[in-house]
């Protein structure tokens, strides 16, 4: 039985093309590329003989079997160890069967229980929508209880297979919205996004969630106080 993970690859920006070509060779992969900047201190950079550099961040949903295969190849063929890092985070849920089949393509996958970390109180929602549709997607999320979100621009690769799995064509230019929310609110937010801004809409939103083991921040604290007060009033 396989599990699903979000795989995150971070490496030097000058290796972007090399890694994109590497991932394209895997027929099961759809991935999203965005840019970042390294923040390692000078001592660490000197130790590894590196210079401070701009980074590329590549996000993809993979099965456990795909991760094991890619992990070996990234060490041996891509020599990722020093210039970068790759890691996986377990998915809690995916917004719809069409999205699942699109993200992992024709790879075999047997669905197991929804969450691999049942004790978590919060979830990270990752919504991937067409460029320029952020306001609409966030309005829908807020209407069912979501707080704020963080948006990053990304370019999708593997979009040409969308018509096969989704029956629609998808633009390559994407915006990714990251929303931290309570676990008990997750289903309502995902359902609203799927129904109002999903694959049958102009936003073409793809959404999945990841477990969050701990959080800190003013917004979370205020929300908790408000909910406690509401419960006292009942």
Coordinates of N, CA and C in Angstrom, one line a residue:
X1 N 0.8 -1.2 0.0 CA 0.0 0.0 0.0 C 0.9 1.2 0.0
X2 N 0.5 2.2 -0.8 CA 1.4 3.4 -0.9 C 0.7 4.6 -0.2
X3 N 1.6 5.5 0.3 CA 1.1 6.8 0.8 C 1.5 7.9 -0.2
X4 N 0.8 9.0 0.0 CA 1.1 10.2 -0.8 C 1.8 11.2 0.0
X5 N 2.8 11.9 -0.7 CA 3.6 12.9 0.0 C 3.7 14.1 -0.9
X6 N 3.9 15.3 -0.3 CA 4.4 16.4 -1.1 C 5.9 16.4 -1.0
X7 N 6.6 16.3 -2.1 CA 8.0 16.3 -2.2 C 8.5 17.7 -2.5
X8 N 9.4 18.2 -1.7 CA 10.0 19.5 -1.9 C 11.5 19.4 -2.2
X9 N 11.9 20.0 -3.3 CA 13.3 20.0 -3.7 C 13.8 21.4 -3.7
X10 N 14.9 21.6 -3.1 CA 15.5 23.0 -3.0 C 17.0 22.8 -3.5
X11 N 17.3 23.6 -4.5 CA 18.7 23.5 -5.0 C 19.1 24.8 -5.6
X12 N 20.3 25.0 -6.1 CA 20.8 26.2 -6.7 C 20.0 26.5 -7.9
X13 N 19.7 27.8 -8.1 CA 18.9 28.2 -9.3 C 19.5 27.8 -10.6
X14 N 20.9 27.8 -10.7 CA 21.5 27.4 -11.9 C 21.4 26.0 -12.3
X15 N 20.8 25.2 -11.4 CA 20.5 23.8 -11.6 C 19.0 23.5 -12.0
X16 N 18.3 24.6 -12.1 CA 16.8 24.5 -12.3 C 16.5 23.6 -13.6
X17 N 17.1 23.9 -14.7 CA 16.9 23.2 -15.9 C 17.2 21.7 -15.8
X18 N 18.3 21.5 -15.1 CA 18.8 20.1 -15.0 C 17.8 19.3 -14.2
X19 N 17.3 19.8 -13.1 CA 16.3 19.1 -12.3 C 15.0 19.0 -13.0
X20 N 14.6 20.0 -13.7 CA 13.3 19.9 -14.4 C 13.4 18.8 -15.5
X21 N 14.5 18.7 -16.2 CA 14.7 17.6 -17.1 C 14.7 16.3 -16.5
X22 N 15.3 16.2 -15.3 CA 15.3 15.0 -14.5 C 13.9 14.5 -14.1
X23 N 13.1 15.4 -13.6 CA 11.8 15.1 -13.2 C 10.9 14.8 -14.4
X24 N 11.1 15.4 -15.5 CA 10.3 15.2 -16.7 C 10.4 13.8 -17.2
X25 N 11.5 13.1 -16.9 CA 11.8 11.8 -17.4 C 10.9 10.8 -16.6
X26 N 10.3 11.2 -15.5 CA 9.4 10.4 -14.7 C 8.0 10.6 -15.2
X27 N 7.4 9.7 -15.9 CA 6.1 9.9 -16.5 C 5.0 10.2 -15.6
X28 N 5.2 9.9 -14.3 CA 4.1 10.0 -13.3 C 4.0 11.4 -12.7
X29 N 5.0 12.3 -13.1 CA 5.1 13.5 -12.3 C 4.5 14.8 -12.9
X30 N 3.8 15.5 -12.1 CA 3.5 16.9 -12.3 C 4.2 17.7 -11.2
X31 N 4.9 18.8 -11.6 CA 5.6 19.5 -10.6 C 5.5 21.0 -10.8
X32 N 5.7 21.8 -9.8 CA 5.5 23.2 -9.8 C 6.8 23.9 -9.3
X33 N 7.3 24.8 -10.1 CA 8.6 25.4 -9.8 C 8.5 26.9 -9.4
X34 N 9.1 27.3 -8.3 CA 9.2 28.7 -7.9 C 10.6 29.0 -7.4
X35 N 10.8 30.3 -7.1 CA 12.2 30.7 -6.8 C 12.3 31.1 -5.3
X36 N 13.5 31.0 -4.8 CA 13.8 31.4 -3.5 C 15.2 31.8 -3.3
X37 N 15.7 32.1 -2.1 CA 17.0 32.6 -1.8 C 17.6 31.8 -0.6
X38 N 18.8 31.4 -0.7 CA 19.4 30.7 0.4 C 19.8 31.7 1.6
X39 N 19.8 31.2 2.8 CA 20.1 32.0 4.0 C 21.2 31.4 4.9
X40 N 21.9 30.4 4.4 CA 22.9 29.8 5.2 C 24.0 30.8 5.6
X41 N 24.5 30.7 6.9 CA 25.5 31.6 7.4 C 26.8 31.4 6.7
X42 N 27.7 32.3 6.8 CA 29.0 32.3 6.0 C 29.9 31.1 6.5
X43 N 29.8 30.7 7.7 CA 30.6 29.6 8.2 C 30.2 28.3 7.5
X44 N 28.9 28.1 7.4 CA 28.5 26.9 6.7 C 28.8 26.9 5.2
X45 N 28.7 28.1 4.6 CA 29.0 28.2 3.2 C 30.5 27.9 3.0
X46 N 31.3 28.5 3.8 CA 32.8 28.3 3.7 C 33.1 26.8 3.9
X47 N 32.5 26.2 4.9 CA 32.7 24.8 5.2 C 32.5 23.9 3.9
X48 N 31.4 24.1 3.2 CA 31.1 23.3 2.0 C 31.7 23.9 0.8
X49 N 32.4 25.0 0.9 CA 33.0 25.6 -0.3 C 31.9 26.2 -1.3
X50 N 30.8 26.7 -0.7 CA 29.7 27.3 -1.5 C 29.7 28.8 -1.4
X51 N 29.0 29.4 -2.3 CA 28.7 30.8 -2.3 C 27.2 31.0 -2.0
X52 N 26.8 32.1 -1.3 CA 25.4 32.4 -1.1 C 24.8 32.5 -2.5
X53 N 23.6 31.8 -2.7 CA 23.0 31.8 -4.0 C 21.5 31.8 -4.0
X54 N 21.0 32.2 -5.1 CA 19.5 32.1 -5.3 C 19.1 30.6 -5.5
X55 N 17.9 30.3 -5.1 CA 17.5 28.9 -5.1 C 16.3 28.7 -6.0
X56 N 16.1 27.5 -6.3 CA 14.8 27.0 -7.0 C 14.2 26.1 -6.1
X57 N 12.8 26.2 -6.0 CA 12.0 25.3 -5.1 C 11.1 24.5 -6.0
X58 N 11.1 23.2 -6.0 CA 10.2 22.4 -6.8 C 9.3 21.6 -6.0
X59 N 8.0 21.7 -6.2 CA 7.0 21.0 -5.4 C 6.3 20.0 -6.3
X60 N 6.1 18.8 -5.7 CA 5.4 17.7 -6.5 C 4.7 16.8 -5.5
X61 N 3.6 16.1 -5.9 CA 3.0 15.1 -5.1 C 3.5 13.7 -5.6
X62 N 4.0 12.9 -4.7 CA 4.5 11.6 -5.1 C 4.0 10.5 -4.2
X63 N 4.1 9.3 -4.8 CA 3.8 8.1 -3.9 C 5.1 7.7 -3.2
X64 N 5.0 6.8 -2.3 CA 6.1 6.3 -1.5 C 7.1 5.6 -2.5
X65 N 6.6 4.9 -3.4 CA 7.5 4.2 -4.4 C 8.3 5.1 -5.2
X66 N 7.6 6.2 -5.7 CA 8.3 7.2 -6.6 C 9.4 7.9 -5.8
X67 N 9.1 8.2 -4.5 CA 10.1 8.9 -3.7 C 11.3 8.0 -3.5
X68 N 11.1 6.7 -3.2 CA 12.3 5.8 -3.0 C 13.1 5.8 -4.3
X69 N 12.5 5.7 -5.4 CA 13.2 5.7 -6.7 C 14.0 7.0 -6.9
X70 N 13.3 8.1 -6.8 CA 13.9 9.4 -7.0 C 15.0 9.7 -6.0
X71 N 14.8 9.3 -4.8 CA 15.8 9.6 -3.8 C 17.1 9.0 -4.1
X72 N 17.1 7.7 -4.6 CA 18.4 7.1 -5.0 C 19.0 7.8 -6.1
X73 N 18.2 8.2 -7.1 CA 18.7 8.8 -8.3 C 19.2 10.2 -8.0
X74 N 18.6 10.9 -7.1 CA 19.0 12.3 -6.7 C 20.4 12.3 -6.1
X75 N 20.6 11.2 -5.3 CA 21.9 11.1 -4.7 C 23.0 10.7 -5.7
X76 N 22.7 9.7 -6.5 CA 23.7 9.1 -7.4 C 23.9 10.0 -8.6
X77 N 22.8 10.3 -9.3 CA 22.9 11.0 -10.6 C 22.9 12.5 -10.5
X78 N 22.1 13.0 -9.6 CA 22.0 14.5 -9.5 C 22.9 15.1 -8.4
X79 N 23.5 14.3 -7.6 CA 24.4 14.7 -6.5 C 23.9 15.9 -5.8
X80 N 22.7 15.7 -5.2 CA 22.0 16.8 -4.6 C 22.5 17.1 -3.2
X81 N 23.3 16.2 -2.6 CA 23.7 16.3 -1.2 C 24.1 17.7 -0.7
X82 N 25.1 18.2 -1.4 CA 25.7 19.5 -0.9 C 24.9 20.7 -1.5
X83 N 24.7 20.8 -2.8 CA 24.0 22.0 -3.3 C 22.6 22.2 -2.9
X84 N 22.0 21.1 -2.4 CA 20.5 21.3 -2.1 C 20.0 20.2 -1.2
X85 N 18.7 20.1 -1.1 CA 18.0 19.1 -0.3 C 16.7 18.8 -0.9
X86 N 16.2 17.6 -0.6 CA 14.9 17.1 -1.0 C 14.3 16.4 0.2
X87 N 13.0 16.6 0.4 CA 12.3 16.0 1.5 C 10.8 15.8 1.2
X88 N 10.2 15.0 2.0 CA 8.7 14.7 1.8 C 8.0 15.0 3.0
X89 N 6.7 15.4 2.8 CA 5.8 15.6 3.9 C 4.5 14.8 3.6
X90 N 3.9 14.0 4.5 CA 2.7 13.2 4.2 C 1.5 14.1 4.0
X91 N 0.7 13.7 3.0 CA -0.5 14.4 2.7 C -1.6 13.9 3.6
X92 N -2.5 14.8 4.0 CA -3.7 14.3 4.7 C -4.8 13.9 3.8
X93 N -5.1 14.8 2.8 CA -6.2 14.5 1.9 C -6.0 15.3 0.6
X94 N -6.7 14.9 -0.5 CA -6.6 15.5 -1.8 C -8.1 15.9 -2.2
X95 N -8.2 17.0 -2.8 CA -9.5 17.5 -3.2 C -10.1 16.9 -4.5
X96 N -10.6 15.7 -4.4 CA -11.2 15.0 -5.5 C -10.4 14.0 -6.2
X97 N -11.1 13.0 -6.8 CA -10.5 11.9 -7.5 C -9.7 12.4 -8.8
X98 N -10.3 13.4 -9.5 CA -9.7 13.9 -10.7 C -8.3 14.5 -10.4
X99 N -8.3 15.3 -9.3 CA -7.0 15.9 -8.9 C -6.0 14.8 -8.5
X100 N -6.4 13.8 -7.8 CA -5.5 12.7 -7.4 C -4.9 12.1 -8.7
X101 N -5.8 11.7 -9.6 CA -5.3 11.0 -10.8 C -4.4 12.0 -11.7
X102 N -4.7 13.2 -11.7 CA -3.8 14.2 -12.4 C -2.4 14.3 -11.8
X103 N -2.4 14.4 -10.5 CA -1.1 14.7 -9.8 C -0.2 13.5 -9.8
X104 N -0.7 12.3 -9.8 CA 0.1 11.1 -9.8 C 0.1 10.4 -11.1
X105 N -0.7 10.9 -12.1 CA -0.8 10.4 -13.4 C -1.3 9.0 -13.4
X106 N -0.7 8.0 -14.1 CA -1.2 6.7 -14.2 C -0.5 5.8 -13.2
X107 N 0.2 6.3 -12.2 CA 0.9 5.5 -11.2 C -0.2 4.8 -10.3
X108 N 0.1 3.6 -9.9 CA -0.8 2.8 -9.1 C -0.8 3.4 -7.7
X109 N -2.0 3.5 -7.1 CA -2.1 4.0 -5.8 C -3.3 3.4 -5.1
X110 N -3.2 2.9 -3.9 CA -4.3 2.3 -3.2 C -4.6 3.3 -2.0
X111 N -5.8 3.8 -2.0 CA -6.1 4.8 -1.0 C -6.2 4.1 0.4
X112 N -5.6 4.8 1.4 CA -5.7 4.3 2.8 C -6.4 5.4 3.6
X113 N -6.4 5.3 4.9 CA -7.1 6.2 5.8 C -6.6 7.7 5.4
X114 N -7.6 8.6 5.6 CA -7.3 10.0 5.2 C -6.1 10.6 5.7
X115 N -5.9 10.5 7.0 CA -4.8 11.2 7.7 C -3.8 10.3 8.3
X116 N -2.5 10.5 8.1 CA -1.5 9.7 8.7 C -1.1 10.2 10.0
X117 N -1.5 11.4 10.4 CA -1.2 12.0 11.7 C -2.5 12.5 12.3
X118 N -3.2 11.6 12.9 CA -4.6 11.9 13.4 C -4.6 12.9 14.5
X119 N -3.5 13.0 15.3 CA -3.6 13.8 16.5 C -3.4 15.3 16.2
X120 N -3.1 15.7 14.9 CA -2.8 17.1 14.6 C -4.1 17.9 14.7
X121 N -3.9 19.2 15.2 CA -5.0 20.1 15.3 C -5.2 21.0 14.1
X122 N -4.1 21.3 13.4 CA -4.1 22.2 12.3 C -3.7 21.5 11.0
X123 N -4.1 22.1 9.9 CA -3.7 21.6 8.6 C -3.2 22.7 7.7
X124 N -2.3 22.4 6.8 CA -1.8 23.3 5.8 C -2.5 23.0 4.5
X125 N -3.4 23.9 4.0 CA -4.0 23.7 2.7 C -3.2 24.3 1.7
X126 N -2.9 23.5 0.6 CA -2.1 24.0 -0.5 C -3.1 24.0 -1.7
X127 N -3.4 25.2 -2.2 CA -4.3 25.4 -3.3 C -3.5 26.0 -4.5
X128 N -3.6 25.3 -5.6 CA -2.9 25.7 -6.8 C -3.9 26.2 -7.9
X129 N -3.9 27.5 -8.2 CA -4.9 28.1 -9.1 C -4.3 28.8 -10.3
X130 N -5.1 29.1 -11.3 CA -4.6 29.9 -12.4 C -4.1 31.2 -11.9
X131 N -3.1 31.8 -12.6 CA -2.6 33.1 -12.3 C -3.7 34.1 -12.4
X132 N -3.8 35.0 -11.4 CA -4.8 36.1 -11.5 C -6.1 35.8 -10.8
X133 N -6.2 34.6 -10.2 CA -7.5 34.2 -9.6 C -7.4 34.1 -8.1
X134 N -6.4 34.7 -7.5 CA -6.2 34.5 -6.1 C -7.3 35.1 -5.3
X135 N -7.8 36.4 -5.6 CA -8.8 37.0 -4.8 C -10.1 36.2 -4.7
X136 N -10.5 35.6 -5.9 CA -11.7 34.8 -5.9 C -11.5 33.6 -5.0
X137 N -10.4 32.9 -5.1 CA -10.2 31.7 -4.3 C -10.2 32.0 -2.8
X138 N -9.5 33.1 -2.5 CA -9.4 33.5 -1.1 C -10.8 33.9 -0.5
X139 N -11.5 34.6 -1.3 CA -12.9 35.0 -0.9 C -13.7 33.8 -0.6
X140 N -13.6 32.8 -1.4 CA -14.4 31.5 -1.1 C -13.9 30.9 0.2
X141 N -12.6 30.8 0.4 CA -12.0 30.2 1.6 C -12.4 31.0 2.8
X142 N -12.4 32.3 2.8 CA -12.8 33.1 3.9 C -14.3 33.0 4.2
X143 N -15.1 32.7 3.2 CA -16.5 32.6 3.4 C -16.9 31.4 4.3
X144 N -16.0 30.5 4.4 CA -16.3 29.3 5.2 C -15.3 29.2 6.4
X145 N -14.7 30.3 6.8 CA -13.9 30.3 8.0 C -12.4 30.4 7.9
X146 N -11.8 30.4 6.7 CA -10.4 30.5 6.6 C -9.9 31.9 7.0
X147 N -8.7 32.0 7.5 CA -8.1 33.2 7.8 C -7.3 33.7 6.6
X148 N -6.1 34.3 6.8 CA -5.3 34.7 5.7 C -4.6 33.6 5.0
X149 N -4.0 33.9 3.9 CA -3.2 33.0 3.1 C -1.9 33.6 2.6
X150 N -1.0 32.8 2.2 CA 0.3 33.3 1.6 C 0.3 32.8 0.2
X151 N 0.7 33.7 -0.8 CA 0.7 33.4 -2.2 C 2.1 33.4 -2.7
X152 N 2.4 32.4 -3.5 CA 3.7 32.3 -4.2 C 3.4 32.0 -5.7
X153 N 4.2 32.6 -6.6 CA 4.0 32.3 -8.0 C 4.8 31.1 -8.4
X154 N 4.3 30.3 -9.3 CA 5.0 29.1 -9.7 C 4.6 28.8 -11.2
X155 N 5.5 28.0 -11.8 CA 5.2 27.5 -13.2 C 5.0 26.0 -13.1
X156 N 3.9 25.5 -13.6 CA 3.6 24.1 -13.6 C 4.2 23.4 -14.8
X157 N 4.7 22.2 -14.6 CA 5.2 21.3 -15.7 C 4.5 20.0 -15.6
X158 N 4.0 19.5 -16.8 CA 3.2 18.4 -16.9 C 1.8 18.7 -17.1
X159 N 1.5 20.0 -17.4 CA 0.2 20.5 -17.6 C -0.5 19.9 -18.8
X160 N 0.4 19.5 -19.8 CA -0.2 19.0 -21.0 C -1.0 17.7 -20.9
X161 N -0.8 17.0 -19.7 CA -1.5 15.8 -19.5 C -2.8 16.0 -18.8
X162 N -3.1 17.3 -18.5 CA -4.4 17.6 -17.8 C -5.6 17.2 -18.5
X163 N -5.6 17.3 -19.9 CA -6.8 17.0 -20.7 C -7.1 15.5 -20.6
X164 N -6.0 14.7 -20.5 CA -6.2 13.2 -20.4 C -6.9 12.9 -19.1
X165 N -6.4 13.5 -18.0 CA -6.9 13.0 -16.7 C -8.1 13.9 -16.2
X166 N -8.1 15.2 -16.6 CA -9.1 16.1 -16.1 C -10.2 16.4 -17.1
X167 N -9.9 16.2 -18.4 CA -10.8 16.6 -19.4 C -10.8 18.1 -19.7
X168 N -9.7 18.8 -19.2 CA -9.6 20.2 -19.4 C -8.1 20.5 -19.7
X169 N -7.8 21.7 -20.3 CA -6.5 22.1 -20.4 C -6.1 23.1 -19.3
X170 N -4.9 23.1 -18.9 CA -4.4 24.0 -17.8 C -3.3 24.9 -18.2
X171 N -3.3 26.1 -17.8 CA -2.2 27.0 -18.1 C -1.0 26.7 -17.2
X172 N 0.2 27.0 -17.7 CA 1.4 26.7 -17.0 C 1.6 27.6 -15.8
X173 N 1.2 28.9 -16.0 CA 1.5 29.9 -15.0 C 0.4 29.7 -13.8
X174 N 1.0 29.5 -12.6 CA 0.1 29.2 -11.5 C 0.5 30.1 -10.3
X175 N -0.5 30.1 -9.4 CA -0.2 30.8 -8.1 C -0.6 29.8 -7.0
X176 N 0.2 29.6 -6.0 CA 0.0 28.6 -5.0 C -0.4 29.4 -3.7
X177 N -1.5 29.0 -3.1 CA -2.0 29.7 -1.9 C -1.8 28.7 -0.7
X178 N -1.1 29.2 0.3 CA -0.9 28.4 1.5 C -1.7 28.9 2.7
X179 N -2.6 28.1 3.2 CA -3.5 28.5 4.3 C -3.4 27.5 5.4
X180 N -3.1 28.0 6.6 CA -3.1 27.2 7.8 C -4.5 27.3 8.5
X181 N -5.1 26.2 8.7 CA -6.5 26.2 9.3 C -6.6 25.1 10.3
X182 N -7.7 25.2 11.1 CA -8.0 24.1 12.1 C -8.4 22.9 11.3
X183 N -8.1 21.7 11.8 CA -8.4 20.5 11.1 C -9.9 20.3 10.9
X184 N -10.7 20.8 11.9 CA -12.2 20.6 11.8 C -12.8 21.6 10.8
X185 N -12.0 22.6 10.3 CA -12.5 23.5 9.3 C -12.1 23.1 7.9
X186 N -11.1 22.2 7.8 CA -10.5 21.8 6.6 C -11.5 21.3 5.5
X187 N -12.3 20.4 5.9 CA -13.2 19.8 4.9 C -14.2 20.8 4.3
X188 N -14.7 21.8 5.1 CA -15.6 22.8 4.6 C -14.9 23.7 3.6
X189 N -13.6 24.1 4.0 CA -12.9 25.0 3.1 C -12.5 24.3 1.8
X190 N -12.1 23.1 1.9 CA -11.7 22.3 0.6 C -13.0 22.1 -0.2
X191 N -14.1 21.8 0.4 CA -15.3 21.5 -0.4 C -15.8 22.8 -1.1
X192 N -15.7 23.9 -0.4 CA -16.1 25.2 -1.0 C -15.2 25.6 -2.2
X193 N -13.9 25.4 -2.0 CA -13.0 25.7 -3.1 C -13.3 24.8 -4.3
X194 N -13.5 23.5 -4.0 CA -13.7 22.5 -5.1 C -15.0 22.9 -5.9
X195 N -16.0 23.2 -5.1 CA -17.3 23.5 -5.7 C -17.4 24.8 -6.5
X196 N -16.7 25.9 -5.9 CA -16.9 27.2 -6.5 C -15.7 27.6 -7.3
X197 N -14.5 27.1 -7.1 CA -13.3 27.5 -7.9 C -12.5 26.3 -8.4
X198 N -13.2 25.2 -8.5 CA -12.5 23.9 -8.8 C -12.2 23.8 -10.3
X199 N -12.1 22.6 -10.8 CA -11.7 22.3 -12.1 C -12.7 22.7 -13.2
X200 N -13.9 22.8 -12.8 CA -15.0 23.2 -13.7 C -15.1 24.7 -13.8
X201 N -14.3 25.5 -13.1 CA -14.4 26.9 -13.1 C -13.2 27.5 -13.8
X202 N -13.2 28.9 -14.0 CA -12.0 29.5 -14.7 C -10.8 29.5 -13.8
X203 N -11.0 29.3 -12.5 CA -9.8 29.3 -11.5 C -9.0 28.0 -11.6
X204 N -9.7 26.9 -12.0 CA -9.1 25.6 -12.1 C -8.3 25.2 -10.9
X205 N -8.8 25.4 -9.7 CA -8.1 25.1 -8.5 C -7.9 23.7 -8.2
X206 N -6.7 23.3 -7.9 CA -6.3 22.0 -7.4 C -5.9 22.2 -5.9
X207 N -6.4 21.3 -5.0 CA -6.2 21.5 -3.6 C -5.9 20.2 -2.9
X208 N -4.9 20.3 -1.9 CA -4.6 19.2 -1.1 C -4.2 19.7 0.3
X209 N -4.1 18.8 1.3 CA -3.8 19.3 2.6 C -2.6 18.5 3.2
X210 N -1.9 19.1 4.2 CA -0.8 18.4 4.9 C -1.0 18.6 6.4
X211 N -0.6 17.7 7.2 CA -0.8 17.8 8.6 C 0.3 18.8 9.2
X212 N -0.2 19.6 10.1 CA 0.7 20.6 10.8 C 0.8 20.1 12.3
X213 N 2.0 19.9 12.8 CA 2.1 19.3 14.1 C 2.1 20.4 15.2
X214 N 2.4 21.6 14.9 CA 2.5 22.7 15.9 C 2.4 24.0 15.2
X215 N 1.8 25.0 15.9 CA 1.7 26.4 15.3 C 1.9 27.4 16.4
X216 N 2.3 28.6 15.9 CA 2.4 29.7 16.8 C 2.1 31.0 16.0
X217 N 1.4 32.0 16.6 CA 1.1 33.2 15.9 C -0.1 33.9 16.5
X218 N -0.1 35.2 16.3 CA -1.2 36.0 16.9 C -2.6 35.6 16.3
X219 N -2.7 35.4 15.0 CA -4.0 35.1 14.4 C -4.5 33.8 15.0
X220 N -3.7 32.8 15.2 CA -4.2 31.5 15.8 C -4.7 31.8 17.2
X221 N -3.9 32.6 17.9 CA -4.3 32.8 19.3 C -5.6 33.6 19.4
X222 N -5.8 34.6 18.6 CA -7.0 35.3 18.6 C -8.2 34.5 18.2
X223 N -8.0 33.6 17.2 CA -9.1 32.8 16.7 C -9.5 31.8 17.9
X224 N -8.5 31.3 18.6 CA -8.8 30.4 19.7 C -9.6 31.1 20.8
X225 N -9.2 32.3 21.1 CA -10.0 33.1 22.1 C -11.4 33.3 21.7
X226 N -11.6 33.7 20.4 CA -12.9 33.9 19.9 C -13.8 32.7 20.0
X227 N -13.2 31.6 19.6 CA -14.0 30.3 19.6 C -14.3 29.9 21.0
X228 N -13.4 30.1 22.0 CA -13.6 29.8 23.4 C -14.8 30.6 23.9
X229 N -14.8 31.9 23.5 CA -15.9 32.8 24.0 C -17.2 32.4 23.4
X230 N -17.2 31.9 22.1 CA -18.5 31.5 21.5 C -19.0 30.3 22.2
X231 N -18.1 29.3 22.6 CA -18.5 28.1 23.2 C -19.1 28.4 24.6
X232 N -18.5 29.4 25.3 CA -19.0 29.8 26.6 C -20.4 30.4 26.5
X233 N -20.7 31.1 25.5 CA -22.0 31.8 25.3 C -23.1 30.8 25.0
X234 N -22.7 29.6 24.5 CA -23.8 28.6 24.1 C -24.4 28.0 25.3

